[in-house]
Amino acid sequence: MMDERELISSLDEAAAALEVALEGKAPTIGLILGSGLGPLAEEISPAVTVPFAEVPHMKTSTATGHVGRFVIGSLGGARVITMQGRLHGYEGNSAQEVAFPVWLMERVGVRTLIVTNAAGAINPSYQPGEFCLMRDHINFTGRNPVAGLGNETLAPRFFSMKDAYDPHLRKVALECARDEGVTLHEGVYLGLLGPSFETPAEIEAFSRWGADSVAMSVVEEVIAARYVGMRVMGISLLSNMACGVGDADPSDQEVFEVAARAEADLCRLMTRIVGCI
Ligand code: HPA
C-alpha cells in the first residue's frame, strides 16, 4: 500500500508519461474495456497507444484478452482515453493498484468514466449475448481502494455511493440502445474477487440480495471514480448464465466466445453513447 504522498507523486509521474500521447488535448471520457471487448478500441482514430508497462507505477494486465494499454484519440466525436484491458484483483493486484489507472485518467482530464465487462446473468429473464446497464452495485470483493488513504488524500474520505451510476447517463444509454436495436437491460451488478466462478449456492444467495449479474471486476474502479467525483456508467455484456441458473456451469471459454459474437453490437452502442454525452 502506497502512503498518501507516494500515491500523489506516483500519479504525477504516471500523468507525465502520458503527456506526449495526449497531444495537449485532454480526454474527457475514460473507457475501460473488459474481457473480449477490447476490439472497441480499434474504432478510435487517430489512435495513440501507450502500453501500461510504459507508465510508471502501473501494473500490467495478465488476463487473457486484456491487451494492457491505453488507446487515446477520438470516438463518436469525443476525445477519449481507453484502457484496452484492465487490472483485476484476482491477478494479485491490491484494490489501490486496480484503482490507480482510474485516478490517473481523472488526473489527465477525464470527468466521465464508462466501464464495461463480461458478466454472468443471475436474472433468469436475461440471455447471453444481451447487455445490462448497471443501475447499482454490490461490492462483494471485501476490499475498498480508498481504505488506508488519509482524510483528504485525493478527496474527502467519506463519500456517497447513492446514484453512483449516473441517472442521466443511464437514461442516455437506454435511449441509444433503443435507437441501435440493442437489448440493454438495467440491473444490479455484483462484483467479487474471483478467480473461481461462483457456486450455485452463492448465486442463489446473490439473487435473493437483488443482484441481476455477477463478475470479477468493476466495483473497485467505480468506487475509485466516485471518490474523485467522476460521473460513471457501467455496461456488462452478458456472456453466460451464472452458475446454477438453469444448468449453467460457466467457463472462460464460453465468456470469450459470446463476447466475440457481441462485439459489433457493443461497438455500435458505445460509439453512439460516447457521441451523445
Ligand atoms: N461469474 C463471474 N465472473 C464472470 C462470469 C460469471 O458467471 N461471467 C463473466 N465473468
mmCIF file of C-alpha atoms and ligand atoms in Angstrom, residues 118-120 197-198 214-216 239-240 250 255, ligand 1:
data_model
loop_
_atom_site.group_PDB
_atom_site.id
_atom_site.type_symbol
_atom_site.label_atom_id
_atom_site.label_comp_id
_atom_site.label_asym_id
_atom_site.label_seq_id
_atom_site.Cartn_x
_atom_site.Cartn_y
_atom_site.Cartn_z
ATOM 1 C CA ALA A 118 -18.329 -9.548 -19.404
ATOM 2 C CA ALA A 119 -20.677 -10.807 -16.686
ATOM 3 C CA GLY A 120 -22.762 -13.810 -15.775
ATOM 4 C CA PHE A 197 -16.566 -18.886 -10.592
ATOM 5 C CA GLU A 198 -19.391 -18.854 -8.054
ATOM 6 C CA VAL A 214 -22.061 -11.027 -11.471
ATOM 7 C CA ALA A 215 -18.385 -10.778 -12.436
ATOM 8 C CA MET A 216 -14.848 -10.219 -11.164
ATOM 9 C CA SER A 239 -21.592 -13.686 -21.638
ATOM 10 C CA ASN A 240 -23.249 -16.603 -19.840
ATOM 11 C CA PRO A 250 -19.692 -21.181 -16.975
ATOM 12 C CA VAL A 255 -17.164 -15.919 -21.901
HETATM 13 N N1 HPA B 1 -19.119 -15.182 -12.887
HETATM 14 C C1 HPA B 1 -18.063 -14.375 -12.573
HETATM 15 N N2 HPA B 1 -17.418 -13.658 -13.478
HETATM 16 C C2 HPA B 1 -17.833 -13.721 -14.749
HETATM 17 C C3 HPA B 1 -18.916 -14.537 -15.150
HETATM 18 C C4 HPA B 1 -19.593 -15.300 -14.168
HETATM 19 O O1 HPA B 1 -20.556 -16.043 -14.433
HETATM 20 N N3 HPA B 1 -19.056 -14.369 -16.492
HETATM 21 C C5 HPA B 1 -18.111 -13.489 -16.884
HETATM 22 N N4 HPA B 1 -17.363 -13.093 -15.841
#
